[in-house]
Amino acid sequence: MGRYRYDIGLNKYPYGTEVEFINASLQQLEQEFKKTTIPIALVFDHKGSDTIYNKNYLDTDGTVSSQIGNEIVGGEVSTRLYQNKEIDWMEIEEICNQLIENGASVNERCSNQININLTPITKKALFMETLSKVVAVYEGEMEDFYMGDRYGQRKERYTYARPIRVDLIGKVNKIDFRENKDYLYDLLYRNRATFVRRDGISLQDYRINGRMEIRYPNGTLNKKTIQNNINFSLKLVDAIEEEKFDLERLTGEINQELEMDQYWYDYRSEEEHYKRLESLVTTIATSSEDTNDFMTQYEKVLSTKPKR
């Protein structure tokens, strides 16, 4: 998958990540983190629209935490907002090391979520139109990529990372992103809700603080997988902002799928899915290192996928 990198070549969008884990004691982790230079605080229920992500939060999580005696075992680390500085990638690396060294692991209930601050986006309506059409066309391949270390489905996928591709196909070409000032409301709430809390991609907090949350990924403590997930997400956002996608082609492909009795996704071969992810990677990658990292992760996932 390539070396762990300390510069991914993009620092335009502040970002953070949430790393869920089981087995390790939060109290023990708090003491061990105090021995490092990482700013981290043991808190309970830190999440909110007004949270300032200026430090890392060690917290409980309802899907993985449990009480064993006086100890709380399992939880999450929600990182501060980063900007692609070497010290940022070193901090994520050390967080992974500390979790592993203190007995943390992941199971089918864990996830690795990515948060991106979209306030640097300039053409907001165009960005939302392109994002929604990219997800409508490529969500299946993106989900497979974000499985990271192995093919498998989180138990809470439909509760916490619901796929929205089919709902988007049914409505996204009907939304007038250029003239309708309520395009965001229509995208999120009209007809079947999309991009809302606990969807695979959530824009629920976008109006308040400009944040987008990507919730597809399986849990992992692998620093390189976490970096790939973040890098892929940031490069996707930047490619949309830089208008690298052919919006007319995306619109046409959605219309074609609407004309079919069943969506084309159901009929595509593994080879076709591979070529589609490869096409997406070609559009968003900004270096040969990106391309290698993204395709190697995808191939790793496919290598563990049960054969039909």
Tab-separated table of C-alpha atoms in Angstrom:
chain	number	residue	atom	x	y	z
A	1	MET	CA	0.000	0.000	0.000
A	2	GLY	CA	3.042	2.237	0.035
A	3	ARG	CA	4.780	4.039	2.856
A	4	TYR	CA	3.000	6.102	5.491
A	5	ARG	CA	3.212	9.690	4.313
A	6	TYR	CA	3.800	12.937	6.198
A	7	ASP	CA	2.579	15.120	3.326
A	8	ILE	CA	-0.337	14.263	1.026
A	9	GLY	CA	0.013	17.465	-0.993
A	10	LEU	CA	-3.207	19.193	0.069
A	11	ASN	CA	-3.825	21.506	3.022
A	12	LYS	CA	-6.882	23.454	1.894
A	13	TYR	CA	-9.559	21.699	3.965
A	14	PRO	CA	-9.310	21.216	7.755
A	15	TYR	CA	-10.082	17.588	8.608
A	16	GLY	CA	-10.323	15.182	11.502
A	17	THR	CA	-11.061	11.522	12.086
A	18	GLU	CA	-12.847	9.330	14.615
A	19	VAL	CA	-11.233	6.010	15.485
A	20	GLU	CA	-13.473	3.499	17.281
A	21	PHE	CA	-12.072	0.527	19.193
A	22	ILE	CA	-12.904	-2.228	21.673
A	23	ASN	CA	-11.093	-3.889	24.613
A	24	ALA	CA	-8.868	-1.035	25.830
A	25	SER	CA	-9.751	0.825	29.062
A	26	LEU	CA	-10.433	4.535	28.596
A	27	GLN	CA	-9.000	5.314	32.026
A	28	GLN	CA	-5.782	3.433	31.233
A	29	LEU	CA	-5.512	5.116	27.855
A	30	GLU	CA	-5.930	8.531	29.474
A	31	GLN	CA	-2.949	7.849	31.748
A	32	GLU	CA	-0.816	6.553	28.880
A	33	PHE	CA	-1.635	9.504	26.635
A	34	LYS	CA	-0.545	11.863	29.440
A	35	LYS	CA	2.970	10.445	28.988
A	36	THR	CA	3.004	11.656	25.374
A	37	THR	CA	2.911	15.121	23.826
A	38	ILE	CA	-0.531	14.485	22.297
A	39	PRO	CA	-3.208	16.897	23.589
A	40	ILE	CA	-6.067	14.586	24.553
A	41	ALA	CA	-8.926	14.811	27.044
A	42	LEU	CA	-11.094	12.057	28.525
A	43	VAL	CA	-14.634	13.377	28.210
A	44	PHE	CA	-18.115	11.953	27.967
A	45	ASP	CA	-20.424	12.836	25.086
A	46	HIS	CA	-18.286	15.608	23.589
A	47	LYS	CA	-20.203	15.739	20.321
A	48	GLY	CA	-22.279	18.745	19.421
A	49	SER	CA	-22.600	21.379	16.742
A	50	ASP	CA	-20.677	23.831	18.943
A	51	THR	CA	-17.747	21.500	19.714
A	52	ILE	CA	-14.371	23.147	19.099
A	53	TYR	CA	-12.012	20.484	17.783
A	54	ASN	CA	-8.817	22.042	19.127
A	55	LYS	CA	-7.766	18.873	20.952
A	56	ASN	CA	-8.310	15.132	20.714
A	57	TYR	CA	-11.208	13.655	22.662
A	58	LEU	CA	-11.125	10.217	24.249
A	59	ASP	CA	-14.782	9.322	24.645
A	60	THR	CA	-17.349	6.573	25.002
A	61	ASP	CA	-19.297	5.308	22.018
A	62	GLY	CA	-22.680	3.642	22.323
A	63	THR	CA	-21.894	0.866	19.845
A	64	VAL	CA	-18.591	-0.291	21.354
A	65	SER	CA	-18.254	0.913	24.986
A	66	SER	CA	-19.089	-1.240	28.010
A	67	GLN	CA	-18.669	-0.993	31.773
A	68	ILE	CA	-16.460	-3.646	33.366
A	69	GLY	CA	-16.212	-3.017	37.104
A	70	ASN	CA	-15.041	0.567	37.509
A	71	GLU	CA	-13.516	0.644	34.045
A	72	ILE	CA	-15.065	1.817	30.770
A	73	VAL	CA	-13.760	-0.427	28.006
A	74	GLY	CA	-13.946	0.497	24.339
A	75	GLY	CA	-14.734	3.872	22.841
A	76	GLU	CA	-13.351	6.320	20.334
A	77	VAL	CA	-10.710	8.946	19.762
A	78	SER	CA	-12.078	11.999	17.953
A	79	THR	CA	-9.139	14.000	16.714
A	80	ARG	CA	-8.612	17.718	16.528
A	81	LEU	CA	-8.799	19.394	13.123
A	82	TYR	CA	-5.656	18.888	11.052
A	83	GLN	CA	-4.222	20.631	7.972
A	84	ASN	CA	-1.675	18.221	6.483
A	85	LYS	CA	1.320	19.262	8.530
A	86	GLU	CA	3.964	16.671	9.336
A	87	ILE	CA	3.130	16.958	13.037
A	88	ASP	CA	-0.505	16.136	12.220
A	89	TRP	CA	0.319	12.834	10.527
A	90	MET	CA	2.782	12.013	13.304
A	91	GLU	CA	-0.004	12.565	15.827
A	92	ILE	CA	-2.397	10.178	14.055
A	93	GLU	CA	0.426	7.654	13.874
A	94	GLU	CA	1.063	7.936	17.619
A	95	ILE	CA	-2.656	7.664	18.443
A	96	CYS	CA	-2.792	4.360	16.533
A	97	ASN	CA	0.371	3.144	18.285
A	98	GLN	CA	-0.954	4.003	21.744
A	99	LEU	CA	-4.278	2.276	21.101
A	100	ILE	CA	-2.590	-0.908	19.872
A	101	GLU	CA	-0.005	-0.933	22.673
A	102	ASN	CA	-2.791	-0.688	25.260
A	103	GLY	CA	-4.788	-3.617	23.939
A	104	ALA	CA	-7.268	-1.893	21.641
A	105	SER	CA	-8.651	-3.765	18.645
A	106	VAL	CA	-11.599	-3.455	16.266
A	107	ASN	CA	-14.583	-5.635	15.497
A	108	GLU	CA	-17.595	-5.511	13.178
A	109	ARG	CA	-19.166	-2.720	15.251
A	110	CYS	CA	-16.253	-0.294	14.871
A	111	SER	CA	-15.815	2.431	12.284
A	112	ASN	CA	-13.297	5.061	11.181
A	113	GLN	CA	-15.126	8.277	10.277
A	114	ILE	CA	-13.743	11.309	8.486
A	115	ASN	CA	-14.841	14.904	9.143
A	116	ILE	CA	-14.055	17.645	6.621
A	117	ASN	CA	-14.576	21.392	6.991
A	118	LEU	CA	-16.081	22.579	3.688
A	119	THR	CA	-15.980	26.322	4.384
A	120	PRO	CA	-13.184	26.830	1.783
A	121	ILE	CA	-15.594	25.721	-0.962
A	122	THR	CA	-16.322	28.671	-3.259
A	123	LYS	CA	-19.127	27.536	-5.623
A	124	LYS	CA	-21.296	25.875	-3.018
A	125	ALA	CA	-24.329	24.997	-5.156
A	126	LEU	CA	-22.139	23.528	-7.915
A	127	PHE	CA	-20.182	21.584	-5.313
A	128	MET	CA	-23.348	20.052	-3.829
A	129	GLU	CA	-24.733	19.151	-7.244
A	130	THR	CA	-21.504	17.437	-8.264
A	131	LEU	CA	-21.049	15.685	-4.922
A	132	SER	CA	-24.570	14.287	-5.005
A	133	LYS	CA	-24.166	13.029	-8.574
A	134	VAL	CA	-20.734	11.511	-7.889
A	135	VAL	CA	-22.216	9.606	-4.948
A	136	ALA	CA	-25.232	8.549	-7.041
A	137	VAL	CA	-22.901	7.102	-9.675
A	138	TYR	CA	-19.947	5.788	-7.638
A	139	GLU	CA	-21.211	5.031	-4.131
A	140	GLY	CA	-20.969	1.243	-4.512
A	141	GLU	CA	-17.298	1.386	-5.472
A	142	MET	CA	-16.560	3.986	-2.785
A	143	GLU	CA	-18.096	1.778	-0.104
A	144	ASP	CA	-15.839	-1.108	-1.121
A	145	PHE	CA	-12.747	1.129	-1.039
A	146	TYR	CA	-13.610	2.392	2.441
A	147	MET	CA	-13.746	-1.165	3.813
A	148	GLY	CA	-9.987	-0.647	4.057
A	149	ASP	CA	-8.369	-3.742	5.514
A	150	ARG	CA	-10.819	-6.424	4.452
A	151	TYR	CA	-14.139	-6.944	2.738
A	152	GLY	CA	-16.979	-7.031	5.207
A	153	GLN	CA	-20.086	-5.229	6.298
A	154	ARG	CA	-20.380	-3.379	9.570
A	155	LYS	CA	-23.293	-4.694	11.575
A	156	GLU	CA	-24.610	-1.154	11.964
A	157	ARG	CA	-24.147	-0.214	8.301
A	158	TYR	CA	-27.810	0.516	7.637
A	159	THR	CA	-28.169	2.372	10.946
A	160	TYR	CA	-24.954	4.422	10.931
A	161	ALA	CA	-23.692	4.413	7.320
A	162	ARG	CA	-26.782	3.975	5.160
A	163	PRO	CA	-26.124	3.849	1.413
A	164	ILE	CA	-28.075	6.584	-0.385
A	165	ARG	CA	-27.281	5.918	-4.038
A	166	VAL	CA	-30.724	4.638	-5.034
A	167	ASP	CA	-32.518	7.540	-3.330
A	168	LEU	CA	-30.198	10.052	-4.996
A	169	ILE	CA	-30.741	8.563	-8.443
A	170	GLY	CA	-34.467	9.057	-7.980
A	171	LYS	CA	-34.285	12.755	-7.137
A	172	VAL	CA	-30.972	14.474	-7.778
A	173	ASN	CA	-31.560	15.338	-11.459
A	174	LYS	CA	-34.849	16.984	-10.472
A	175	ILE	CA	-33.205	19.531	-8.149
A	176	ASP	CA	-32.386	22.925	-9.644
A	177	PHE	CA	-29.083	23.705	-7.943
A	178	ARG	CA	-28.560	26.911	-9.934
A	179	GLU	CA	-31.830	28.773	-9.449
A	180	ASN	CA	-33.409	27.215	-6.360
A	181	LYS	CA	-32.071	28.846	-3.197
A	182	ASP	CA	-33.480	25.917	-1.185
A	183	TYR	CA	-31.455	23.319	-3.111
A	184	LEU	CA	-29.774	22.118	0.079
A	185	TYR	CA	-33.093	21.526	1.812
A	186	ASP	CA	-34.354	19.632	-1.246
A	187	LEU	CA	-31.165	17.544	-1.359
A	188	LEU	CA	-31.311	16.637	2.315
A	189	TYR	CA	-35.003	16.350	3.086
A	190	ARG	CA	-37.396	16.397	0.124
A	191	ASN	CA	-38.842	13.003	-0.869
A	192	ARG	CA	-36.457	10.391	0.574
A	193	ALA	CA	-33.948	12.097	2.890
A	194	THR	CA	-30.296	11.909	1.810
A	195	PHE	CA	-27.003	13.092	3.337
A	196	VAL	CA	-28.646	13.263	6.758
A	197	ARG	CA	-27.379	12.036	10.108
A	198	ARG	CA	-26.035	8.477	9.930
A	199	ASP	CA	-26.070	8.221	6.151
A	200	GLY	CA	-22.863	7.060	4.475
A	201	ILE	CA	-22.099	10.733	3.904
A	202	SER	CA	-23.741	13.254	6.220
A	203	LEU	CA	-24.231	16.974	5.587
A	204	GLN	CA	-26.458	17.341	8.645
A	205	ASP	CA	-24.085	19.837	10.290
A	206	TYR	CA	-23.171	21.680	7.090
A	207	ARG	CA	-25.558	24.608	7.607
A	208	ILE	CA	-24.251	25.226	11.127
A	209	ASN	CA	-20.512	24.733	10.838
A	210	GLY	CA	-19.717	23.696	7.268
A	211	ARG	CA	-18.826	20.108	8.168
A	212	MET	CA	-19.218	16.971	6.069
A	213	GLU	CA	-18.904	13.561	7.713
A	214	ILE	CA	-17.987	10.405	5.810
A	215	ARG	CA	-19.266	7.389	7.716
A	216	TYR	CA	-18.736	4.461	5.306
A	217	PRO	CA	-15.367	3.164	6.547
A	218	ASN	CA	-14.940	-0.030	8.512
A	219	GLY	CA	-13.029	0.206	11.772
A	220	THR	CA	-9.239	0.020	11.647
A	221	LEU	CA	-6.207	0.864	13.763
A	222	ASN	CA	-3.926	0.675	10.722
A	223	LYS	CA	-2.360	4.123	10.352
A	224	LYS	CA	-1.902	3.747	6.586
A	225	THR	CA	-5.533	2.727	6.045
A	226	ILE	CA	-6.712	5.711	8.094
A	227	GLN	CA	-4.436	7.973	6.060
A	228	ASN	CA	-5.775	6.534	2.801
A	229	ASN	CA	-9.369	7.058	3.932
A	230	ILE	CA	-8.643	10.688	4.818
A	231	ASN	CA	-6.581	11.341	1.686
A	232	PHE	CA	-9.205	9.797	-0.622
A	233	SER	CA	-11.917	11.942	1.001
A	234	LEU	CA	-9.913	15.165	0.764
A	235	LYS	CA	-8.889	14.534	-2.841
A	236	LEU	CA	-12.526	13.798	-3.733
A	237	VAL	CA	-13.638	17.096	-2.181
A	238	ASP	CA	-10.866	19.003	-3.961
A	239	ALA	CA	-11.565	17.378	-7.336
A	240	ILE	CA	-15.199	18.475	-7.041
A	241	GLU	CA	-14.166	22.004	-6.026
A	242	GLU	CA	-11.708	22.166	-8.953
A	243	GLU	CA	-14.474	20.990	-11.356
A	244	LYS	CA	-12.571	17.917	-12.501
A	245	PHE	CA	-15.768	15.885	-12.948
A	246	ASP	CA	-17.825	15.999	-16.144
A	247	LEU	CA	-21.168	17.026	-14.671
A	248	GLU	CA	-23.027	16.457	-17.945
A	249	ARG	CA	-21.755	12.869	-18.113
A	250	LEU	CA	-22.787	12.193	-14.508
A	251	THR	CA	-26.248	13.616	-15.188
A	252	GLY	CA	-26.581	11.453	-18.315
A	253	GLU	CA	-25.510	8.291	-16.514
A	254	ILE	CA	-28.129	8.884	-13.809
A	255	ASN	CA	-30.793	9.381	-16.490
A	256	GLN	CA	-29.737	6.142	-18.164
A	257	GLU	CA	-30.100	4.240	-14.914
A	258	LEU	CA	-33.562	5.699	-14.383
A	259	GLU	CA	-34.615	4.273	-17.743
A	260	MET	CA	-33.653	0.726	-16.739
A	261	ASP	CA	-36.065	-1.651	-15.007
A	262	GLN	CA	-33.327	-2.237	-12.423
A	263	TYR	CA	-30.286	-0.124	-11.728
A	264	TRP	CA	-27.201	-1.036	-13.718
A	265	TYR	CA	-25.186	-1.480	-10.541
A	266	ASP	CA	-26.909	-4.829	-9.962
A	267	TYR	CA	-25.649	-6.161	-13.301
A	268	ARG	CA	-22.046	-4.972	-13.300
A	269	SER	CA	-19.212	-7.487	-13.073
A	270	GLU	CA	-16.338	-7.218	-10.616
A	271	GLU	CA	-14.148	-6.140	-13.536
A	272	GLU	CA	-16.552	-3.296	-14.349
A	273	HIS	CA	-16.584	-2.154	-10.717
A	274	TYR	CA	-12.778	-2.183	-10.719
A	275	LYS	CA	-12.636	-0.036	-13.855
A	276	ARG	CA	-15.120	2.422	-12.370
A	277	LEU	CA	-13.111	2.842	-9.151
A	278	GLU	CA	-9.992	3.198	-11.276
A	279	SER	CA	-11.716	5.954	-13.275
A	280	LEU	CA	-12.721	7.737	-10.062
A	281	VAL	CA	-9.167	7.475	-8.704
A	282	THR	CA	-7.747	8.856	-11.975
A	283	THR	CA	-9.998	11.901	-11.551
A	284	ILE	CA	-9.197	12.665	-7.918
A	285	ALA	CA	-5.550	11.568	-7.481
A	286	THR	CA	-2.947	14.328	-7.547
A	287	SER	CA	0.137	12.090	-7.656
A	288	SER	CA	1.242	8.603	-8.654
A	289	GLU	CA	1.568	7.884	-4.932
A	290	ASP	CA	-2.148	8.653	-4.485
A	291	THR	CA	-3.051	6.317	-7.330
A	292	ASN	CA	-0.939	3.496	-5.925
A	293	ASP	CA	-2.273	3.952	-2.380
A	294	PHE	CA	-5.923	4.085	-3.430
A	295	MET	CA	-5.843	1.201	-5.898
A	296	THR	CA	-3.773	-0.999	-3.580
A	297	GLN	CA	-6.280	-0.509	-0.762
A	298	TYR	CA	-9.159	-1.322	-3.118
A	299	GLU	CA	-7.366	-4.433	-4.398
A	300	LYS	CA	-6.714	-5.521	-0.815
A	301	VAL	CA	-10.433	-5.291	-0.060
A	302	LEU	CA	-11.344	-7.212	-3.230
A	303	SER	CA	-8.823	-9.951	-2.403
A	304	THR	CA	-10.808	-10.744	0.756
A	305	LYS	CA	-14.226	-10.589	-0.893
A	306	PRO	CA	-16.067	-13.929	-1.100
A	307	LYS	CA	-16.350	-15.152	-4.665
A	308	ARG	CA	-19.805	-15.252	-6.218
